[in-house]
mmCIF file of C-alpha atoms and ligand atoms in Angstrom:
data_model
loop_
_atom_site.group_PDB
_atom_site.id
_atom_site.type_symbol
_atom_site.label_atom_id
_atom_site.label_comp_id
_atom_site.label_asym_id
_atom_site.label_seq_id
_atom_site.Cartn_x
_atom_site.Cartn_y
_atom_site.Cartn_z
ATOM 1 C CA MET A 1 0.000 0.000 0.000
ATOM 2 C CA GLN A 2 1.482 3.310 -1.078
ATOM 3 C CA ILE A 3 0.221 6.872 -0.606
ATOM 4 C CA ASP A 4 3.542 8.693 -1.004
ATOM 5 C CA ALA A 5 3.411 8.597 -4.798
ATOM 6 C CA PHE A 6 0.340 10.889 -5.074
ATOM 7 C CA PRO A 7 0.525 14.672 -5.475
ATOM 8 C CA ARG A 8 0.098 16.234 -2.041
ATOM 9 C CA VAL A 9 0.343 19.661 -0.433
ATOM 10 C CA ALA A 10 1.091 20.126 3.264
ATOM 11 C CA LEU A 11 -1.983 21.664 4.944
ATOM 12 C CA ALA A 12 -2.406 19.685 8.191
ATOM 13 C CA HIS A 13 -0.486 19.514 11.438
ATOM 14 C CA LEU A 14 0.425 15.827 11.542
ATOM 15 C CA PRO A 15 0.434 13.517 13.358
ATOM 16 C CA THR A 16 -2.560 14.705 15.383
ATOM 17 C CA PRO A 17 -2.457 13.733 19.069
ATOM 18 C CA LEU A 18 -4.021 10.554 20.456
ATOM 19 C CA GLU A 19 -5.176 11.299 24.005
ATOM 20 C CA HIS A 20 -6.891 9.486 26.848
ATOM 21 C CA MET A 21 -10.170 10.936 28.172
ATOM 22 C CA PRO A 22 -9.969 10.049 31.886
ATOM 23 C CA ARG A 23 -12.978 12.003 33.112
ATOM 24 C CA LEU A 24 -15.319 10.741 30.387
ATOM 25 C CA THR A 25 -14.073 7.190 31.014
ATOM 26 C CA GLU A 26 -14.760 7.513 34.722
ATOM 27 C CA HIS A 27 -18.125 9.208 34.235
ATOM 28 C CA LEU A 28 -19.451 6.488 31.937
ATOM 29 C CA GLY A 29 -17.901 3.648 33.967
ATOM 30 C CA GLY A 30 -17.304 1.473 30.889
ATOM 31 C CA PRO A 31 -14.353 1.094 28.524
ATOM 32 C CA ASP A 32 -11.231 3.236 28.488
ATOM 33 C CA ILE A 33 -11.980 5.958 25.938
ATOM 34 C CA PHE A 34 -9.339 7.737 23.848
ATOM 35 C CA VAL A 35 -9.723 10.576 21.367
ATOM 36 C CA LYS A 36 -7.831 11.016 18.098
ATOM 37 C CA ARG A 37 -7.570 14.780 17.749
ATOM 38 C CA ASP A 38 -8.297 15.436 14.080
ATOM 39 C CA ASP A 39 -10.020 18.579 15.297
ATOM 40 C CA CYS A 40 -6.385 19.747 15.632
ATOM 41 C CA THR A 41 -5.386 19.465 11.964
ATOM 42 C CA GLY A 42 -4.714 23.200 12.191
ATOM 43 C CA LEU A 43 -6.295 24.739 9.101
ATOM 44 C CA ALA A 44 -8.995 27.342 9.857
ATOM 45 C CA THR A 45 -10.083 25.700 13.163
ATOM 46 C CA GLY A 46 -9.244 22.211 11.917
ATOM 47 C CA GLY A 47 -11.231 19.105 11.095
ATOM 48 C CA ASN A 48 -11.149 15.982 8.972
ATOM 49 C CA LYS A 49 -11.407 17.607 5.534
ATOM 50 C CA THR A 50 -7.881 19.000 5.852
ATOM 51 C CA ARG A 51 -6.240 15.567 5.528
ATOM 52 C CA LYS A 52 -8.314 14.869 2.411
ATOM 53 C CA LEU A 53 -7.606 18.283 0.918
ATOM 54 C CA GLU A 54 -3.858 17.632 1.079
ATOM 55 C CA PHE A 55 -4.459 15.162 -1.774
ATOM 56 C CA SER A 56 -7.369 16.933 -3.553
ATOM 57 C CA MET A 57 -5.503 20.226 -3.648
ATOM 58 C CA GLY A 58 -2.302 18.384 -4.541
ATOM 59 C CA GLU A 59 -4.034 16.994 -7.611
ATOM 60 C CA ALA A 60 -5.526 20.413 -8.424
ATOM 61 C CA MET A 61 -2.044 22.005 -8.286
ATOM 62 C CA SER A 62 -0.503 19.252 -10.396
ATOM 63 C CA ARG A 63 -3.150 19.981 -13.057
ATOM 64 C CA GLY A 64 -2.434 23.698 -13.021
ATOM 65 C CA ALA A 65 -5.817 24.691 -11.578
ATOM 66 C CA ASP A 66 -6.380 28.264 -10.404
ATOM 67 C CA THR A 67 -10.007 27.929 -9.281
ATOM 68 C CA ILE A 68 -11.459 25.334 -6.899
ATOM 69 C CA ILE A 69 -15.145 24.482 -7.163
ATOM 70 C CA THR A 70 -16.859 22.599 -4.352
ATOM 71 C CA VAL A 71 -20.215 21.991 -2.667
ATOM 72 C CA GLY A 72 -21.632 21.637 0.837
ATOM 73 C CA ALA A 73 -24.464 22.483 3.211
ATOM 74 C CA ILE A 74 -24.659 26.089 4.448
ATOM 75 C CA GLN A 75 -22.780 25.050 7.610
ATOM 76 C CA SER A 76 -20.313 22.815 5.770
ATOM 77 C CA ASN A 77 -17.017 22.269 7.555
ATOM 78 C CA HIS A 78 -15.657 20.935 4.275
ATOM 79 C CA VAL A 79 -16.377 24.207 2.463
ATOM 80 C CA ARG A 80 -14.711 26.216 5.239
ATOM 81 C CA GLN A 81 -11.509 24.131 5.092
ATOM 82 C CA THR A 82 -11.507 24.185 1.271
ATOM 83 C CA ALA A 83 -11.933 27.969 1.186
ATOM 84 C CA ALA A 84 -8.985 28.365 3.581
ATOM 85 C CA ALA A 85 -6.797 25.955 1.587
ATOM 86 C CA ALA A 86 -7.601 27.844 -1.626
ATOM 87 C CA CYS A 87 -6.404 31.108 -0.001
ATOM 88 C CA LYS A 88 -3.177 29.490 1.177
ATOM 89 C CA LEU A 89 -2.514 28.069 -2.302
ATOM 90 C CA GLU A 90 -3.429 31.298 -4.110
ATOM 91 C CA MET A 91 -6.514 29.920 -5.829
ATOM 92 C CA ALA A 92 -10.041 31.269 -6.208
ATOM 93 C CA CYS A 93 -12.854 29.286 -4.586
ATOM 94 C CA GLU A 94 -16.348 28.916 -6.056
ATOM 95 C CA VAL A 95 -18.766 27.379 -3.568
ATOM 96 C CA LEU A 96 -22.198 25.890 -4.186
ATOM 97 C CA LEU A 97 -24.081 25.986 -0.896
ATOM 98 C CA GLU A 98 -27.075 23.695 -0.482
ATOM 99 C CA HIS A 99 -30.088 24.654 1.644
ATOM 100 C CA ARG A 100 -30.243 21.184 3.198
ATOM 101 C CA VAL A 101 -31.826 22.113 6.536
ATOM 102 C CA GLY A 102 -35.435 23.374 6.454
ATOM 103 C CA HIS A 103 -36.364 26.642 8.233
ATOM 104 C CA PRO A 104 -32.832 27.767 9.078
ATOM 105 C CA SER A 105 -32.392 30.431 11.744
ATOM 106 C CA GLU A 106 -30.647 33.749 11.158
ATOM 107 C CA THR A 107 -27.523 32.518 12.967
ATOM 108 C CA TYR A 108 -27.513 29.306 10.888
ATOM 109 C CA THR A 109 -27.349 31.268 7.649
ATOM 110 C CA SER A 110 -24.847 33.900 8.799
ATOM 111 C CA SER A 111 -22.614 32.592 11.621
ATOM 112 C CA GLY A 112 -20.268 29.657 12.176
ATOM 113 C CA ASN A 113 -18.759 28.136 9.038
ATOM 114 C CA VAL A 114 -20.478 30.438 6.552
ATOM 115 C CA LEU A 115 -19.028 33.480 8.301
ATOM 116 C CA LEU A 116 -15.572 31.926 7.936
ATOM 117 C CA ASP A 117 -16.235 31.132 4.236
ATOM 118 C CA ARG A 118 -16.855 34.853 3.720
ATOM 119 C CA ILE A 119 -13.697 35.788 5.631
ATOM 120 C CA PHE A 120 -11.789 33.500 3.246
ATOM 121 C CA ALA A 121 -13.397 35.378 0.321
ATOM 122 C CA ALA A 122 -15.032 32.296 -1.182
ATOM 123 C CA ASN A 123 -17.627 33.145 -3.835
ATOM 124 C CA LEU A 124 -20.819 31.685 -2.363
ATOM 125 C CA ARG A 125 -23.774 30.676 -4.546
ATOM 126 C CA GLU A 126 -26.880 29.280 -2.874
ATOM 127 C CA TYR A 127 -29.007 26.426 -4.243
ATOM 128 C CA PRO A 128 -32.168 24.700 -3.048
ATOM 129 C CA GLY A 129 -31.941 21.280 -1.375
ATOM 130 C CA GLY A 130 -31.935 18.371 -3.808
ATOM 131 C CA THR A 131 -30.177 20.246 -6.651
ATOM 132 C CA ASN A 132 -28.154 18.035 -9.033
ATOM 133 C CA PHE A 133 -24.757 19.287 -7.896
ATOM 134 C CA ASP A 134 -22.666 17.291 -10.368
ATOM 135 C CA ALA A 135 -24.420 19.153 -13.157
ATOM 136 C CA ALA A 136 -24.370 22.471 -11.292
ATOM 137 C CA MET A 137 -20.620 22.217 -10.581
ATOM 138 C CA ALA A 138 -19.946 21.300 -14.233
ATOM 139 C CA MET A 139 -21.790 24.486 -15.248
ATOM 140 C CA VAL A 140 -19.682 26.589 -12.881
ATOM 141 C CA ALA A 141 -16.548 24.889 -14.273
ATOM 142 C CA ASP A 142 -17.611 25.856 -17.830
ATOM 143 C CA GLU A 143 -18.130 29.427 -16.662
ATOM 144 C CA VAL A 144 -14.643 29.510 -15.084
ATOM 145 C CA SER A 145 -13.083 28.101 -18.269
ATOM 146 C CA ALA A 146 -14.979 30.582 -20.450
ATOM 147 C CA ASN A 147 -13.424 33.362 -18.364
ATOM 148 C CA GLY A 148 -9.924 31.982 -18.968
ATOM 149 C CA GLY A 149 -9.536 30.157 -15.656
ATOM 150 C CA THR A 150 -8.569 26.541 -14.974
ATOM 151 C CA PRO A 151 -11.175 24.914 -12.718
ATOM 152 C CA TYR A 152 -10.799 21.868 -10.496
ATOM 153 C CA ILE A 153 -13.849 20.267 -8.889
ATOM 154 C CA VAL A 154 -13.542 18.883 -5.358
ATOM 155 C CA PRO A 155 -16.606 16.716 -4.676
ATOM 156 C CA GLY A 156 -18.714 17.201 -1.518
ATOM 157 C CA GLY A 157 -16.658 16.340 1.576
ATOM 158 C CA ALA A 158 -13.661 15.708 -0.739
ATOM 159 C CA SER A 159 -15.036 12.170 -0.686
ATOM 160 C CA ASN A 160 -13.627 10.557 -3.782
ATOM 161 C CA SER A 161 -10.738 8.091 -3.801
ATOM 162 C CA VAL A 162 -8.170 10.908 -4.030
ATOM 163 C CA GLY A 163 -9.536 12.657 -0.923
ATOM 164 C CA ALA A 164 -9.915 9.356 0.925
ATOM 165 C CA LEU A 165 -6.114 8.955 0.674
ATOM 166 C CA GLY A 166 -5.936 11.415 3.575
ATOM 167 C CA TYR A 167 -7.721 8.888 5.791
ATOM 168 C CA VAL A 168 -5.674 5.984 4.485
ATOM 169 C CA GLY A 169 -2.820 8.012 5.961
ATOM 170 C CA CYS A 170 -4.741 8.551 9.211
ATOM 171 C CA GLY A 171 -5.381 4.803 9.546
ATOM 172 C CA ILE A 172 -1.657 4.109 9.176
ATOM 173 C CA GLU A 173 -0.841 6.936 11.621
ATOM 174 C CA LEU A 174 -3.245 5.504 14.231
ATOM 175 C CA LEU A 175 -1.715 2.018 14.034
ATOM 176 C CA GLN A 176 1.728 3.586 14.559
ATOM 177 C CA GLN A 177 0.461 5.512 17.601
ATOM 178 C CA PHE A 178 -1.145 2.390 19.125
ATOM 179 C CA ASN A 179 2.176 0.662 18.653
ATOM 180 C CA GLU A 180 4.271 3.484 20.130
ATOM 181 C CA GLN A 181 1.946 3.917 23.117
ATOM 182 C CA GLY A 182 1.605 0.157 23.671
ATOM 183 C CA LEU A 183 -2.187 0.278 23.292
ATOM 184 C CA ALA A 184 -4.325 -2.716 22.317
ATOM 185 C CA ILE A 185 -7.413 -0.967 20.918
ATOM 186 C CA ASP A 186 -10.699 -2.880 20.577
ATOM 187 C CA HIS A 187 -12.762 -0.461 18.505
ATOM 188 C CA LEU A 188 -12.351 2.676 16.396
ATOM 189 C CA VAL A 189 -15.420 4.933 16.262
ATOM 190 C CA THR A 190 -16.082 7.766 13.802
ATOM 191 C CA ALA A 191 -18.891 9.844 12.368
ATOM 192 C CA THR A 192 -19.620 8.914 8.746
ATOM 193 C CA GLY A 193 -21.261 11.193 6.174
ATOM 194 C CA SER A 194 -19.956 11.556 2.639
ATOM 195 C CA ALA A 195 -17.934 8.408 3.437
ATOM 196 C CA GLY A 196 -14.333 9.383 2.629
ATOM 197 C CA THR A 197 -13.213 9.308 6.249
ATOM 198 C CA HIS A 198 -14.676 5.884 7.016
ATOM 199 C CA ALA A 199 -13.585 4.417 3.657
ATOM 200 C CA GLY A 200 -10.030 5.755 3.910
ATOM 201 C CA LEU A 201 -9.637 4.498 7.489
ATOM 202 C CA ALA A 202 -10.827 1.035 6.463
ATOM 203 C CA VAL A 203 -8.275 0.896 3.632
ATOM 204 C CA GLY A 204 -5.417 2.255 5.778
ATOM 205 C CA ILE A 205 -6.154 -0.191 8.596
ATOM 206 C CA ARG A 206 -7.070 -3.349 6.615
ATOM 207 C CA GLY A 207 -4.371 -2.610 4.049
ATOM 208 C CA SER A 208 -1.845 -2.622 6.927
ATOM 209 C CA GLY A 209 -3.024 -6.074 7.977
ATOM 210 C CA SER A 210 -4.965 -4.986 11.083
ATOM 211 C CA ASP A 211 -8.478 -6.317 11.750
ATOM 212 C CA LEU A 212 -9.359 -3.522 14.213
ATOM 213 C CA PRO A 213 -13.173 -3.112 14.046
ATOM 214 C CA ILE A 214 -14.307 0.300 12.750
ATOM 215 C CA LEU A 215 -17.769 1.584 13.570
ATOM 216 C CA GLY A 216 -19.235 4.570 11.745
ATOM 217 C CA PHE A 217 -22.179 6.484 13.154
ATOM 218 C CA GLY A 218 -24.213 7.813 10.232
ATOM 219 C CA VAL A 219 -25.512 11.375 10.066
ATOM 220 C CA ASN A 220 -27.803 11.392 7.029
ATOM 221 C CA ALA A 221 -28.515 8.133 5.210
ATOM 222 C CA ALA A 222 -30.053 4.784 6.177
ATOM 223 C CA GLN A 223 -27.677 1.980 7.191
ATOM 224 C CA ASP A 224 -27.715 -0.020 3.931
ATOM 225 C CA VAL A 225 -27.220 3.119 1.825
ATOM 226 C CA GLN A 226 -24.397 4.397 4.056
ATOM 227 C CA GLU A 227 -22.573 1.057 4.218
ATOM 228 C CA GLU A 228 -22.758 0.634 0.440
ATOM 229 C CA ARG A 229 -21.473 4.185 -0.066
ATOM 230 C CA VAL A 230 -18.517 3.549 2.247
ATOM 231 C CA TYR A 231 -17.803 0.090 0.816
ATOM 232 C CA SER A 232 -17.862 1.278 -2.771
ATOM 233 C CA LEU A 233 -15.505 4.184 -2.027
ATOM 234 C CA ALA A 234 -13.234 1.908 0.055
ATOM 235 C CA SER A 235 -13.010 -0.562 -2.843
ATOM 236 C CA GLU A 236 -12.116 2.214 -5.269
ATOM 237 C CA THR A 237 -9.548 3.661 -2.854
ATOM 238 C CA ALA A 238 -8.012 0.227 -2.238
ATOM 239 C CA GLU A 239 -7.462 -0.102 -6.004
ATOM 240 C CA LEU A 240 -5.868 3.332 -6.127
ATOM 241 C CA VAL A 241 -3.288 2.393 -3.456
ATOM 242 C CA ASP A 242 -2.654 -0.955 -5.069
ATOM 243 C CA ALA A 243 -4.284 -3.021 -2.342
ATOM 244 C CA PRO A 244 -7.376 -4.214 -4.226
ATOM 245 C CA GLY A 245 -9.851 -6.218 -2.164
ATOM 246 C CA CYS A 246 -8.211 -5.430 1.200
ATOM 247 C CA VAL A 247 -11.579 -4.242 2.588
ATOM 248 C CA ARG A 248 -14.413 -6.778 2.652
ATOM 249 C CA ARG A 249 -18.084 -5.826 2.708
ATOM 250 C CA GLU A 250 -18.455 -7.093 6.293
ATOM 251 C CA ASP A 251 -15.636 -4.781 7.431
ATOM 252 C CA ILE A 252 -17.937 -1.808 6.824
ATOM 253 C CA VAL A 253 -20.392 -1.215 9.651
ATOM 254 C CA ALA A 254 -22.523 1.896 10.046
ATOM 255 C CA ASP A 255 -25.103 2.503 12.765
ATOM 256 C CA CYS A 256 -27.600 5.122 11.577
ATOM 257 C CA ASN A 257 -29.889 5.133 14.619
ATOM 258 C CA TYR A 258 -28.637 8.420 16.079
ATOM 259 C CA ILE A 259 -29.555 10.772 13.233
ATOM 260 C CA GLY A 260 -32.850 11.908 14.750
ATOM 261 C CA SER A 261 -35.193 13.605 12.323
ATOM 262 C CA GLY A 262 -32.544 14.419 9.732
ATOM 263 C CA TYR A 263 -29.150 15.736 8.643
ATOM 264 C CA GLY A 264 -28.118 18.733 10.706
ATOM 265 C CA VAL A 265 -31.233 18.629 12.893
ATOM 266 C CA PRO A 266 -30.251 18.664 16.581
ATOM 267 C CA THR A 267 -31.183 15.758 18.878
ATOM 268 C CA ALA A 268 -31.420 15.708 22.686
ATOM 269 C CA ALA A 269 -28.715 13.006 22.822
ATOM 270 C CA MET A 270 -26.360 15.119 20.671
ATOM 271 C CA ASN A 271 -26.989 18.088 22.926
ATOM 272 C CA GLU A 272 -26.203 16.000 26.028
ATOM 273 C CA ALA A 273 -23.042 14.558 24.399
ATOM 274 C CA VAL A 274 -21.663 17.948 23.325
ATOM 275 C CA LEU A 275 -22.164 19.421 26.805
ATOM 276 C CA MET A 276 -20.787 16.294 28.515
ATOM 277 C CA LEU A 277 -17.516 16.342 26.565
ATOM 278 C CA ALA A 278 -17.137 20.097 27.014
ATOM 279 C CA ARG A 279 -17.697 19.945 30.747
ATOM 280 C CA LEU A 280 -15.704 16.777 31.469
ATOM 281 C CA GLU A 281 -12.820 17.064 29.021
ATOM 282 C CA GLY A 282 -12.787 20.701 27.863
ATOM 283 C CA LEU A 283 -13.342 19.495 24.296
ATOM 284 C CA LEU A 284 -15.602 21.058 21.672
ATOM 285 C CA PHE A 285 -17.496 18.796 19.278
ATOM 286 C CA ASP A 286 -20.101 19.719 16.671
ATOM 287 C CA PRO A 287 -23.886 19.415 16.378
ATOM 288 C CA VAL A 288 -24.055 17.779 12.914
ATOM 289 C CA TYR A 289 -21.416 15.023 12.889
ATOM 290 C CA SER A 290 -19.140 14.403 15.842
ATOM 291 C CA GLY A 291 -21.853 15.256 18.412
ATOM 292 C CA LYS A 292 -24.247 12.664 16.983
ATOM 293 C CA ALA A 293 -21.477 10.073 16.723
ATOM 294 C CA LEU A 294 -20.554 10.768 20.354
ATOM 295 C CA ALA A 295 -24.196 10.317 21.331
ATOM 296 C CA GLY A 296 -24.051 6.906 19.656
ATOM 297 C CA MET A 297 -20.835 5.912 21.410
ATOM 298 C CA ILE A 298 -22.170 7.038 24.821
ATOM 299 C CA ASP A 299 -25.344 4.998 24.265
ATOM 300 C CA TYR A 300 -23.270 1.923 23.324
ATOM 301 C CA VAL A 301 -21.386 2.229 26.633
ATOM 302 C CA ARG A 302 -24.625 2.660 28.591
ATOM 303 C CA GLN A 303 -26.102 -0.399 26.884
ATOM 304 C CA GLY A 304 -22.982 -2.441 27.639
ATOM 305 C CA ARG A 305 -22.185 -2.878 23.933
ATOM 306 C CA PHE A 306 -18.771 -1.354 24.686
ATOM 307 C CA GLU A 307 -17.604 -2.842 27.969
ATOM 308 C CA LYS A 308 -15.274 -2.190 30.867
ATOM 309 C CA GLY A 309 -11.827 -3.560 30.096
ATOM 310 C CA GLN A 310 -12.053 -2.584 26.435
ATOM 311 C CA LYS A 311 -10.245 0.333 24.832
ATOM 312 C CA ILE A 312 -12.151 2.547 22.413
ATOM 313 C CA VAL A 313 -10.792 5.332 20.199
ATOM 314 C CA PHE A 314 -13.170 8.069 19.088
ATOM 315 C CA LEU A 315 -11.976 9.939 16.006
ATOM 316 C CA HIS A 316 -12.700 13.631 16.586
ATOM 317 C CA THR A 317 -13.442 14.902 13.085
ATOM 318 C CA GLY A 318 -13.734 18.562 14.192
ATOM 319 C CA GLY A 319 -16.558 20.932 13.303
ATOM 320 C CA SER A 320 -16.763 23.068 16.429
ATOM 321 C CA ALA A 321 -17.123 26.228 14.297
ATOM 322 C CA GLY A 322 -20.646 24.963 13.609
ATOM 323 C CA LEU A 323 -21.546 25.379 17.296
ATOM 324 C CA PHE A 324 -21.935 29.127 16.823
ATOM 325 C CA ALA A 325 -24.513 28.572 14.092
ATOM 326 C CA TYR A 326 -26.482 26.314 16.433
ATOM 327 C CA ALA A 327 -26.361 28.689 19.416
ATOM 328 C CA ASP A 328 -30.160 29.059 19.364
ATOM 329 C CA THR A 329 -30.833 25.332 19.452
ATOM 330 C CA LEU A 330 -28.248 24.131 21.987
ATOM 331 C CA ARG A 331 -30.142 23.671 25.225
ATOM 332 C CA LEU A 332 -27.844 25.304 27.749
HETATM 333 C C1 PLP B 1 -17.459 15.997 6.991
HETATM 334 C C2 PLP B 1 -17.440 15.686 8.435
HETATM 335 C C3 PLP B 1 -17.607 14.367 8.906
HETATM 336 C C4 PLP B 1 -17.894 13.218 8.006
HETATM 337 O O1 PLP B 1 -16.802 12.817 7.235
HETATM 338 P P1 PLP B 1 -17.070 12.151 5.815
HETATM 339 O O2 PLP B 1 -15.731 11.881 5.273
HETATM 340 O O3 PLP B 1 -17.865 13.149 5.027
HETATM 341 O O4 PLP B 1 -17.861 10.905 6.035
HETATM 342 C C5 PLP B 1 -17.536 14.142 10.262
HETATM 343 N N1 PLP B 1 -17.330 15.164 11.133
HETATM 344 C C6 PLP B 1 -17.189 16.424 10.726
HETATM 345 C C7 PLP B 1 -16.996 17.474 11.756
HETATM 346 C C8 PLP B 1 -17.237 16.737 9.367
HETATM 347 O O5 PLP B 1 -17.099 18.009 8.979
#
């Protein structure tokens, strides 16, 4: 398995720390819980998209692009990190923002990530939910070309096989950290959305010969849809790194029971999880992804599905900038 051969630009602070969470562990009275701090990747308040963008932007640079085109929800963490990367690499950034959450509040449409997108001078275009974004991004690319620019499209969440290389690297990095710290980990837990994180981790970990179980907590789709999405991207990514077939279908497990009424819609369990981690560990999670995944992990411990004596690692994918946009809905 080889990721060094792909075009890459340095954007992230790596390796990110792997830390124990003693107060959360004690509070829940179950397994030892660790956190992989990908909220500390460093770019524009950090998060998981930065690792992926090292490869997406690397490919864009190698193709001579001067304008990045991408898509996300209004409060997309991916768009915020892409807009920042484009600034750093002296590129323009055209953003297609999807109105994915019904009846957004004033803070939702103006604060948090979207405020940062504006600070990074991204050109924001808004579209209704359900737009065909492949077609819409192709139209923007034509417009950029017609004006003499060289566009490069980064898909939503940078979740194609190129972006997923960032999480192949994270999987390898985690195994090295377990080794260095003498940790025998029983389960890796992550939020899973556009699937690049989960797929890349599976390839990095299985491709290194480890059978560490990986559990993704879904944030938008039903279980069968999410697992297929992750499996298909993992298979494609495995081919790209010359480890075809290293991930089997049964390696991909997503639990989609903690979404609540929809993508980006707060749940009581998410609210409890975000406040719990803040008040016990001084850590900030987010309402859309990591907060719902945490709610899932906490429930697994309470149900005894993760037990005392085990060691669990929760991948912190970042997103705390989104908290400001949800100020009205967090029950404080
Ligand atoms: C995008 C995102 C995720 C999900 O990662 P995918 O690779 O899209 O599955 C999880 N957490 C946060 C904070 C994110 O921004």
